[in-house]
mmCIF file of C-alpha atoms in Angstrom:
data_model
loop_
_atom_site.group_PDB
_atom_site.id
_atom_site.type_symbol
_atom_site.label_atom_id
_atom_site.label_comp_id
_atom_site.label_asym_id
_atom_site.label_seq_id
_atom_site.Cartn_x
_atom_site.Cartn_y
_atom_site.Cartn_z
ATOM 1 C CA MET A 1 70.043 -14.602 22.585
ATOM 2 C CA GLU A 2 68.097 -10.980 22.560
ATOM 3 C CA LYS A 3 68.459 -9.593 19.624
ATOM 4 C CA LYS A 4 69.687 -5.893 19.818
ATOM 5 C CA SER A 5 67.087 -3.415 18.566
ATOM 6 C CA LYS A 6 68.658 -1.428 15.354
ATOM 7 C CA ASN A 7 69.244 2.475 15.979
ATOM 8 C CA PRO A 8 67.087 3.957 13.420
ATOM 9 C CA LEU A 9 69.071 7.496 13.284
ATOM 10 C CA LYS A 10 71.831 5.686 12.104
ATOM 11 C CA SER A 11 69.856 4.475 9.499
ATOM 12 C CA ILE A 12 68.516 6.987 8.326
ATOM 13 C CA LEU A 13 71.911 9.224 8.294
ATOM 14 C CA THR A 14 73.291 6.202 6.272
ATOM 15 C CA ILE A 15 70.563 6.715 3.865
ATOM 16 C CA VAL A 16 70.686 10.857 3.827
ATOM 17 C CA ILE A 17 74.707 10.417 3.342
ATOM 18 C CA SER A 18 74.346 8.203 0.867
ATOM 19 C CA LEU A 19 71.335 10.189 -1.050
ATOM 20 C CA ALA A 20 73.709 13.593 -0.933
ATOM 21 C CA PHE A 21 76.700 11.511 -2.568
ATOM 22 C CA ALA A 22 74.276 10.799 -5.380
ATOM 23 C CA GLY A 23 73.259 14.072 -5.725
ATOM 24 C CA PHE A 24 76.376 15.861 -5.651
ATOM 25 C CA PHE A 25 78.203 13.373 -8.196
ATOM 26 C CA LEU A 26 74.677 13.614 -10.271
ATOM 27 C CA TRP A 27 75.427 17.606 -9.982
ATOM 28 C CA LEU A 28 78.941 16.852 -11.391
ATOM 29 C CA ALA A 29 77.707 14.566 -14.065
ATOM 30 C CA LEU A 30 75.181 17.364 -15.752
ATOM 31 C CA LYS A 31 77.040 20.434 -15.130
ATOM 32 C CA GLY A 32 77.716 22.379 -18.441
ATOM 33 C CA LEU A 33 75.981 19.935 -20.307
ATOM 34 C CA ASP A 34 72.562 20.294 -22.873
ATOM 35 C CA PHE A 35 70.246 18.020 -21.560
ATOM 36 C CA LYS A 36 68.336 18.413 -24.840
ATOM 37 C CA VAL A 37 70.607 16.672 -26.712
ATOM 38 C CA ILE A 38 70.811 13.845 -24.403
ATOM 39 C CA GLN A 39 66.585 13.481 -24.304
ATOM 40 C CA ALA A 40 67.227 13.531 -28.026
ATOM 41 C CA SER A 41 69.602 10.368 -27.729
ATOM 42 C CA LEU A 42 67.421 8.512 -25.868
ATOM 43 C CA ALA A 43 64.248 9.333 -27.765
ATOM 44 C CA LYS A 44 65.852 7.575 -31.261
ATOM 45 C CA ALA A 45 67.432 4.706 -29.336
ATOM 46 C CA ASN A 46 66.518 1.008 -29.923
ATOM 47 C CA TYR A 47 65.450 -0.287 -26.842
ATOM 48 C CA LEU A 48 65.223 -4.325 -28.462
ATOM 49 C CA TRP A 49 68.878 -4.270 -27.305
ATOM 50 C CA VAL A 50 68.385 -2.914 -23.707
ATOM 51 C CA LEU A 51 65.592 -6.049 -23.854
ATOM 52 C CA PHE A 52 68.621 -8.431 -24.185
ATOM 53 C CA ALA A 53 71.015 -6.767 -21.965
ATOM 54 C CA SER A 54 68.426 -7.221 -19.195
ATOM 55 C CA VAL A 55 68.442 -11.059 -19.778
ATOM 56 C CA PHE A 56 71.948 -11.106 -18.977
ATOM 57 C CA GLY A 57 71.801 -9.377 -16.133
ATOM 58 C CA ILE A 58 69.387 -11.727 -14.650
ATOM 59 C CA LEU A 59 71.362 -14.432 -15.531
ATOM 60 C CA ALA A 60 74.627 -13.076 -13.926
ATOM 61 C CA TYR A 61 72.310 -13.391 -10.784
ATOM 62 C CA TRP A 62 71.064 -17.232 -11.781
ATOM 63 C CA PHE A 63 74.714 -18.181 -11.925
ATOM 64 C CA ARG A 64 75.933 -16.402 -9.146
ATOM 65 C CA ALA A 65 73.302 -18.431 -7.205
ATOM 66 C CA ILE A 66 74.778 -21.891 -8.364
ATOM 67 C CA ARG A 67 78.181 -20.661 -7.357
ATOM 68 C CA TRP A 68 77.076 -19.800 -4.082
ATOM 69 C CA ASN A 69 75.681 -22.791 -3.392
ATOM 70 C CA LEU A 70 79.212 -24.681 -4.846
ATOM 71 C CA MET A 71 80.989 -22.389 -2.148
ATOM 72 C CA LEU A 72 78.419 -23.619 0.980
ATOM 73 C CA GLU A 73 78.643 -26.844 0.185
ATOM 74 C CA PRO A 74 82.449 -27.753 1.623
ATOM 75 C CA MET A 75 81.315 -26.519 4.939
ATOM 76 C CA GLY A 76 78.267 -29.195 4.951
ATOM 77 C CA HIS A 77 75.306 -27.189 3.594
ATOM 78 C CA LYS A 78 73.568 -27.956 0.387
ATOM 79 C CA ILE A 79 70.950 -25.234 -0.279
ATOM 80 C CA SER A 80 68.500 -24.855 -2.902
ATOM 81 C CA ASN A 81 69.386 -22.647 -6.057
ATOM 82 C CA SER A 82 66.028 -21.071 -5.679
ATOM 83 C CA ASN A 83 66.882 -19.943 -1.989
ATOM 84 C CA SER A 84 70.207 -18.790 -3.041
ATOM 85 C CA PHE A 85 68.423 -16.998 -5.778
ATOM 86 C CA TRP A 86 65.751 -14.853 -3.808
ATOM 87 C CA SER A 87 68.667 -14.251 -0.890
ATOM 88 C CA ILE A 88 70.950 -12.570 -3.457
ATOM 89 C CA SER A 89 67.864 -10.749 -5.012
ATOM 90 C CA PHE A 90 67.002 -9.631 -1.607
ATOM 91 C CA GLY A 91 70.641 -8.454 -0.916
ATOM 92 C CA TYR A 92 70.807 -6.338 -4.050
ATOM 93 C CA LEU A 93 67.151 -4.800 -2.909
ATOM 94 C CA MET A 94 68.656 -3.603 0.295
ATOM 95 C CA ASN A 95 71.724 -2.276 -1.481
ATOM 96 C CA LEU A 96 69.589 0.286 -2.890
ATOM 97 C CA THR A 97 68.216 1.603 0.255
ATOM 98 C CA ILE A 98 71.902 1.498 2.457
ATOM 99 C CA PRO A 99 74.841 1.266 -0.083
ATOM 100 C CA ARG A 100 76.890 -2.394 0.913
ATOM 101 C CA SER A 101 74.135 -3.381 3.431
ATOM 102 C CA GLY A 102 72.934 -6.385 0.656
ATOM 103 C CA GLU A 103 75.692 -8.771 1.737
ATOM 104 C CA VAL A 104 74.809 -8.827 5.312
ATOM 105 C CA ALA A 105 70.800 -8.847 4.389
ATOM 106 C CA ARG A 106 71.469 -11.916 1.815
ATOM 107 C CA ALA A 107 73.473 -13.866 4.410
ATOM 108 C CA THR A 108 70.770 -12.932 7.065
ATOM 109 C CA ALA A 109 67.758 -13.907 3.991
ATOM 110 C CA LEU A 110 69.624 -17.584 3.639
ATOM 111 C CA TYR A 111 69.725 -18.058 7.507
ATOM 112 C CA GLY A 112 66.249 -17.731 7.533
ATOM 113 C CA VAL A 113 65.254 -20.409 5.336
ATOM 114 C CA GLU A 114 68.516 -22.629 5.145
ATOM 115 C CA LYS A 115 69.722 -21.806 8.414
ATOM 116 C CA VAL A 116 73.170 -21.420 7.186
ATOM 117 C CA PRO A 117 75.199 -19.227 10.052
ATOM 118 C CA VAL A 118 75.536 -16.239 9.279
ATOM 119 C CA ASP A 119 79.404 -15.719 9.624
ATOM 120 C CA LYS A 120 79.843 -18.444 7.746
ATOM 121 C CA SER A 121 77.878 -17.632 4.768
ATOM 122 C CA PHE A 122 79.328 -13.783 5.131
ATOM 123 C CA GLY A 123 82.664 -15.198 4.678
ATOM 124 C CA THR A 124 82.004 -16.740 1.602
ATOM 125 C CA ILE A 125 80.500 -13.609 0.399
ATOM 126 C CA ILE A 126 83.588 -12.007 1.228
ATOM 127 C CA LEU A 127 85.410 -14.912 -0.781
ATOM 128 C CA GLU A 128 83.034 -13.830 -3.455
ATOM 129 C CA ARG A 129 84.328 -10.189 -3.813
ATOM 130 C CA VAL A 130 87.693 -11.427 -3.629
ATOM 131 C CA VAL A 131 87.204 -13.531 -6.871
ATOM 132 C CA ASP A 132 85.290 -10.873 -8.384
ATOM 133 C CA LEU A 133 88.145 -8.550 -7.759
ATOM 134 C CA ILE A 134 90.549 -10.781 -9.803
ATOM 135 C CA CYS A 135 88.058 -10.961 -12.588
ATOM 136 C CA MET A 136 87.794 -7.057 -12.507
ATOM 137 C CA MET A 137 91.381 -7.135 -12.643
ATOM 138 C CA GLY A 138 91.691 -9.647 -15.688
ATOM 139 C CA PHE A 139 89.088 -6.986 -17.429
ATOM 140 C CA LEU A 140 91.228 -4.305 -16.618
ATOM 141 C CA GLY A 141 94.006 -6.043 -17.663
ATOM 142 C CA LEU A 142 92.338 -6.657 -21.402
ATOM 143 C CA THR A 143 91.576 -2.823 -21.453
ATOM 144 C CA LEU A 144 95.006 -1.900 -20.796
ATOM 145 C CA LEU A 145 96.140 -4.333 -23.663
ATOM 146 C CA PHE A 146 93.360 -2.966 -26.106
ATOM 147 C CA LYS A 147 92.480 0.381 -24.950
ATOM 148 C CA TYR A 148 95.808 2.033 -23.242
ATOM 149 C CA GLU A 149 94.649 5.669 -24.707
ATOM 150 C CA ALA A 150 91.443 5.511 -23.291
ATOM 151 C CA ILE A 151 92.446 4.370 -19.593
ATOM 152 C CA LEU A 152 95.270 6.944 -19.649
ATOM 153 C CA SER A 153 92.649 9.767 -20.904
ATOM 154 C CA PHE A 154 89.977 8.553 -18.322
ATOM 155 C CA TYR A 155 92.375 8.997 -15.293
ATOM 156 C CA GLU A 156 93.519 12.497 -16.729
ATOM 157 C CA ASN A 157 89.922 13.334 -16.838
ATOM 158 C CA SER A 158 89.184 11.982 -13.657
ATOM 159 C CA GLY A 159 90.754 14.324 -11.645
ATOM 160 C CA VAL A 160 92.276 11.313 -9.192
ATOM 161 C CA ASN A 161 95.535 11.473 -7.935
ATOM 162 C CA ILE A 162 96.824 8.458 -6.367
ATOM 163 C CA ASN A 163 99.222 8.617 -3.756
ATOM 164 C CA PRO A 164 101.277 5.196 -3.296
ATOM 165 C CA ASN A 165 102.197 5.985 0.127
ATOM 166 C CA LYS A 166 98.608 5.922 1.595
ATOM 167 C CA ILE A 167 98.147 2.857 -0.331
ATOM 168 C CA LEU A 168 100.872 1.104 1.529
ATOM 169 C CA LEU A 169 100.180 2.948 4.977
ATOM 170 C CA VAL A 170 96.418 0.969 4.737
ATOM 171 C CA LEU A 171 98.106 -2.022 3.797
ATOM 172 C CA PHE A 172 100.364 -2.199 6.379
ATOM 173 C CA ILE A 173 97.747 -0.996 8.725
ATOM 174 C CA LEU A 174 95.678 -4.077 7.784
ATOM 175 C CA ALA A 175 98.629 -6.355 7.631
ATOM 176 C CA THR A 176 99.623 -5.613 11.181
ATOM 177 C CA GLY A 177 96.135 -6.185 12.595
ATOM 178 C CA THR A 178 95.635 -9.427 11.445
ATOM 179 C CA ILE A 179 99.117 -10.551 12.574
ATOM 180 C CA LEU A 180 97.909 -9.338 16.072
ATOM 181 C CA PHE A 181 94.339 -11.006 15.790
ATOM 182 C CA PHE A 182 96.297 -14.513 15.519
ATOM 183 C CA VAL A 183 98.848 -13.361 18.004
ATOM 184 C CA PHE A 184 96.730 -12.485 20.674
ATOM 185 C CA ARG A 185 93.220 -14.567 19.175
ATOM 186 C CA LYS A 186 93.300 -17.429 22.044
ATOM 187 C CA ARG A 187 93.516 -14.307 24.762
ATOM 188 C CA LEU A 188 90.863 -12.597 23.041
ATOM 189 C CA VAL A 189 88.533 -15.544 23.427
ATOM 190 C CA GLY A 190 88.205 -15.476 26.780
ATOM 191 C CA VAL A 191 87.117 -11.981 27.226
ATOM 192 C CA PRO A 192 82.907 -11.895 26.510
ATOM 193 C CA PHE A 193 82.704 -9.202 23.871
ATOM 194 C CA PHE A 194 85.543 -10.192 22.144
ATOM 195 C CA GLY A 195 85.434 -14.003 21.855
ATOM 196 C CA LYS A 196 81.837 -13.024 20.002
ATOM 197 C CA VAL A 197 84.244 -11.046 17.478
ATOM 198 C CA VAL A 198 86.744 -13.504 17.446
ATOM 199 C CA ASN A 199 84.232 -16.583 16.966
ATOM 200 C CA PHE A 200 82.543 -14.361 13.941
ATOM 201 C CA ILE A 201 85.821 -13.820 12.324
ATOM 202 C CA ASP A 202 86.995 -17.728 12.576
ATOM 203 C CA GLY A 203 83.544 -17.935 11.096
ATOM 204 C CA ILE A 204 84.205 -15.636 8.268
ATOM 205 C CA PHE A 205 87.781 -17.342 7.548
ATOM 206 C CA GLU A 206 86.304 -20.913 7.694
ATOM 207 C CA GLY A 207 84.121 -19.055 4.775
ATOM 208 C CA LEU A 208 87.052 -17.907 2.982
ATOM 209 C CA ALA A 209 88.619 -21.353 3.466
ATOM 210 C CA THR A 210 86.084 -22.983 1.323
ATOM 211 C CA ILE A 211 87.827 -21.921 -2.087
ATOM 212 C CA PHE A 212 90.570 -24.705 -0.782
ATOM 213 C CA LYS A 213 87.790 -27.417 -0.083
ATOM 214 C CA LEU A 214 85.654 -27.029 -3.436
ATOM 215 C CA LYS A 215 84.473 -30.127 -4.532
ATOM 216 C CA GLU A 216 83.679 -29.240 -8.134
ATOM 217 C CA LYS A 217 86.394 -26.397 -8.857
ATOM 218 C CA GLY A 218 85.714 -26.729 -12.709
ATOM 219 C CA LYS A 219 82.024 -25.768 -12.248
ATOM 220 C CA PHE A 220 83.238 -22.861 -10.076
ATOM 221 C CA ILE A 221 85.483 -21.305 -12.579
ATOM 222 C CA LEU A 222 82.601 -21.854 -14.854
ATOM 223 C CA TYR A 223 80.106 -20.053 -13.303
ATOM 224 C CA THR A 224 82.417 -17.426 -12.574
ATOM 225 C CA LEU A 225 83.335 -16.886 -16.001
ATOM 226 C CA GLY A 226 79.385 -17.201 -16.687
ATOM 227 C CA ILE A 227 78.963 -14.233 -13.843
ATOM 228 C CA TRP A 228 81.312 -11.851 -15.909
ATOM 229 C CA ILE A 229 80.558 -12.689 -19.226
ATOM 230 C CA SER A 230 77.017 -11.928 -18.191
ATOM 231 C CA TYR A 231 78.314 -8.677 -16.932
ATOM 232 C CA TYR A 232 80.117 -8.058 -20.375
ATOM 233 C CA PHE A 233 77.207 -8.761 -22.448
ATOM 234 C CA ALA A 234 74.387 -6.728 -19.751
ATOM 235 C CA ALA A 235 76.469 -3.425 -20.412
ATOM 236 C CA TYR A 236 77.984 -3.837 -24.060
ATOM 237 C CA LEU A 237 74.855 -4.670 -25.754
ATOM 238 C CA VAL A 238 73.289 -1.177 -24.276
ATOM 239 C CA CYS A 239 75.849 0.618 -26.860
ATOM 240 C CA PHE A 240 74.212 -0.805 -29.582
ATOM 241 C CA ALA A 241 70.813 1.049 -28.588
ATOM 242 C CA LEU A 242 72.824 4.461 -29.279
ATOM 243 C CA PRO A 243 72.996 4.887 -33.526
ATOM 244 C CA GLU A 244 76.378 7.436 -32.236
ATOM 245 C CA THR A 245 78.049 4.113 -30.068
ATOM 246 C CA SER A 246 76.940 0.926 -32.209
ATOM 247 C CA ASN A 247 79.646 0.782 -33.903
ATOM 248 C CA PHE A 248 81.832 0.227 -30.343
ATOM 249 C CA THR A 249 83.923 -2.974 -30.611
ATOM 250 C CA ILE A 250 84.407 -5.643 -28.025
ATOM 251 C CA ALA A 251 87.391 -4.094 -26.614
ATOM 252 C CA ASP A 252 85.469 -1.011 -25.971
ATOM 253 C CA GLY A 253 82.893 -3.477 -24.019
ATOM 254 C CA PHE A 254 86.142 -4.033 -21.722
ATOM 255 C CA PHE A 255 86.695 -0.612 -20.993
ATOM 256 C CA ILE A 256 82.939 0.453 -20.408
ATOM 257 C CA ILE A 257 82.993 -2.532 -17.789
ATOM 258 C CA VAL A 258 85.714 -1.272 -16.129
ATOM 259 C CA VAL A 259 84.725 2.077 -15.729
ATOM 260 C CA GLY A 260 81.150 1.273 -15.093
ATOM 261 C CA THR A 261 82.374 -1.425 -11.864
ATOM 262 C CA LEU A 262 84.554 2.103 -10.457
ATOM 263 C CA GLY A 263 81.504 4.218 -10.513
ATOM 264 C CA MET A 264 79.377 1.573 -8.705
ATOM 265 C CA ILE A 265 82.162 1.100 -5.750
ATOM 266 C CA ILE A 266 81.213 5.022 -4.602
ATOM 267 C CA PRO A 267 78.905 4.750 -1.693
ATOM 268 C CA ALA A 268 76.005 6.279 -3.544
ATOM 269 C CA SER A 269 72.238 5.088 -3.230
ATOM 270 C CA GLY A 270 71.941 2.851 -6.485
ATOM 271 C CA GLY A 271 74.902 4.187 -8.263
ATOM 272 C CA ILE A 272 72.776 6.918 -9.091
ATOM 273 C CA GLY A 273 75.662 10.088 -10.100
ATOM 274 C CA ALA A 274 78.458 7.991 -9.490
ATOM 275 C CA PHE A 275 77.582 5.957 -12.436
ATOM 276 C CA ASN A 276 76.566 8.516 -14.476
ATOM 277 C CA LEU A 277 79.733 10.595 -13.839
ATOM 278 C CA ALA A 278 82.035 7.409 -14.485
ATOM 279 C CA MET A 279 80.462 6.928 -17.768
ATOM 280 C CA LYS A 280 80.425 10.733 -18.775
ATOM 281 C CA PHE A 281 84.361 10.622 -18.407
ATOM 282 C CA GLY A 282 84.714 7.046 -19.415
ATOM 283 C CA PHE A 283 83.052 8.040 -23.137
ATOM 284 C CA MET A 284 84.828 11.136 -23.241
ATOM 285 C CA ALA A 285 88.368 9.187 -22.665
ATOM 286 C CA LEU A 286 86.625 6.581 -25.556
ATOM 287 C CA PHE A 287 85.859 9.313 -27.739
ATOM 288 C CA ILE A 288 89.094 11.273 -27.553
ATOM 289 C CA SER A 289 91.168 8.015 -28.116
ATOM 290 C CA MET A 290 88.958 7.627 -31.653
ATOM 291 C CA GLY A 291 90.101 11.135 -32.110
ATOM 292 C CA LYS A 292 86.223 12.675 -31.993
ATOM 293 C CA SER A 293 84.956 15.047 -29.566
ATOM 294 C CA ALA A 294 85.066 15.048 -25.538
ATOM 295 C CA GLU A 295 81.896 16.962 -25.328
ATOM 296 C CA LEU A 296 79.928 14.700 -27.702
ATOM 297 C CA GLY A 297 81.709 11.696 -25.696
ATOM 298 C CA GLY A 298 80.547 13.240 -22.546
ATOM 299 C CA GLU A 299 76.572 13.414 -23.928
ATOM 300 C CA MET A 300 76.583 9.720 -25.014
ATOM 301 C CA GLY A 301 78.433 8.898 -21.663
ATOM 302 C CA LEU A 302 75.270 10.147 -19.849
ATOM 303 C CA THR A 303 72.880 9.246 -22.543
ATOM 304 C CA TYR A 304 74.427 5.540 -21.903
ATOM 305 C CA SER A 305 74.082 5.694 -18.282
ATOM 306 C CA PHE A 306 70.610 6.797 -18.305
ATOM 307 C CA ILE A 307 69.683 3.684 -19.909
ATOM 308 C CA SER A 308 71.967 1.341 -18.199
ATOM 309 C CA LEU A 309 71.855 2.757 -14.983
ATOM 310 C CA PRO A 310 67.800 2.508 -14.843
ATOM 311 C CA LEU A 311 68.197 -1.329 -16.084
ATOM 312 C CA GLN A 312 70.132 -2.642 -13.595
ATOM 313 C CA ILE A 313 67.986 -0.854 -10.933
ATOM 314 C CA THR A 314 64.865 -2.061 -12.440
ATOM 315 C CA ILE A 315 66.195 -5.602 -12.090
ATOM 316 C CA MET A 316 67.057 -5.123 -8.604
ATOM 317 C CA LEU A 317 63.777 -4.005 -7.574
ATOM 318 C CA VAL A 318 61.766 -6.170 -9.525
ATOM 319 C CA MET A 319 63.879 -9.192 -8.671
ATOM 320 C CA GLY A 320 64.230 -7.928 -5.254
ATOM 321 C CA LEU A 321 60.725 -7.478 -4.473
ATOM 322 C CA ILE A 322 59.713 -10.916 -5.929
ATOM 323 C CA SER A 323 62.278 -12.350 -3.614
ATOM 324 C CA ILE A 324 60.190 -10.847 -0.485
ATOM 325 C CA PRO A 325 57.330 -13.427 -1.083
ATOM 326 C CA MET A 326 59.276 -16.189 -2.121
ATOM 327 C CA LEU A 327 61.491 -16.036 0.541
ATOM 328 C CA ALA A 328 58.886 -15.875 2.770
ATOM 329 C CA LYS A 329 56.909 -18.618 1.250
ATOM 330 C CA ALA A 330 60.708 -20.950 1.626
ATOM 331 C CA ARG A 331 60.695 -19.942 5.545
ATOM 332 C CA GLU A 332 57.197 -20.881 5.961
ATOM 333 C CA LYS A 333 58.049 -24.244 4.277
ATOM 334 C CA ALA A 334 61.258 -24.915 6.524
ATOM 335 C CA VAL A 335 59.609 -24.352 9.692
ATOM 336 C CA SER A 336 56.281 -26.412 8.492
ATOM 337 C CA ASP A 337 59.374 -29.392 7.530
ATOM 338 C CA GLN A 338 60.985 -28.943 10.978
ATOM 339 C CA GLU A 339 57.887 -29.318 12.915
ATOM 340 C CA ILE A 340 57.242 -32.771 10.887
ATOM 341 C CA ASN A 341 60.806 -33.850 11.671
ATOM 342 C CA ASN A 342 60.336 -33.150 15.574
#
């Protein structure tokens, strides 16, 4: 089947918009703050804690790779953990160029080395996001339980106004679209274009359904906990690098990972700007709840973000760049094995 050429203008436009988001949010984060204070804090930071945090950041990749293998197994695909690991690393690298492109890149990379159909592996990736959302809600629950005042202060400082009617409208449209899809599914299959779409969606649903067919549910839960515990320590340990935040409690760590995740949701290149702004507001809220200066909290939030975010991006870049030759080598081996078998 002939592949359609990608539109370079669309990709360039997406990257430009992503960078514009990053620049705008970074401007908001830095607005009105004395950068010399942040420079002084960065100069006296203990970067040994950052090194410890990086170990947990990479460990999360490995746990996610093994868990992905468990999810693909019910569909008859037994893949190597290394190919899973490097496909994930490549996906994160692509996210640095075009936000949210990593999911497709990851599924495509895995197909190149393991021949797992993209629609099926993409379905398991969507399932991962659902599981991650549940874990995130767990952290939010812990944060509400232990840091309710900080959450309330963060909401008030962020300027976000949640309209429940709009949320209900979006949910209604999604539910209606899903129902219509299943009602007219058989008719749509006969139409050439819609037939391909239906088959792709079927593959995604098959990937989503693997949660009910998992052979090792205990391991799945264990590796999921491993991923999020690693995320937690990758975020929390950075606090010990700064004297002003070295006394942060475990509950403060729950709050930081929730706020940081919210910042990374924004489609800004590499989370730049959005993550910084989220940390600024988040630390302001934490410092207010502790009876400390909001201004100092904002400065420390930015200082933290200028350590934590480069750490995340460095891991993405290093692991992603290594993944390119590793995946190429795995592809060559897969082709060679196929030729021998034929």
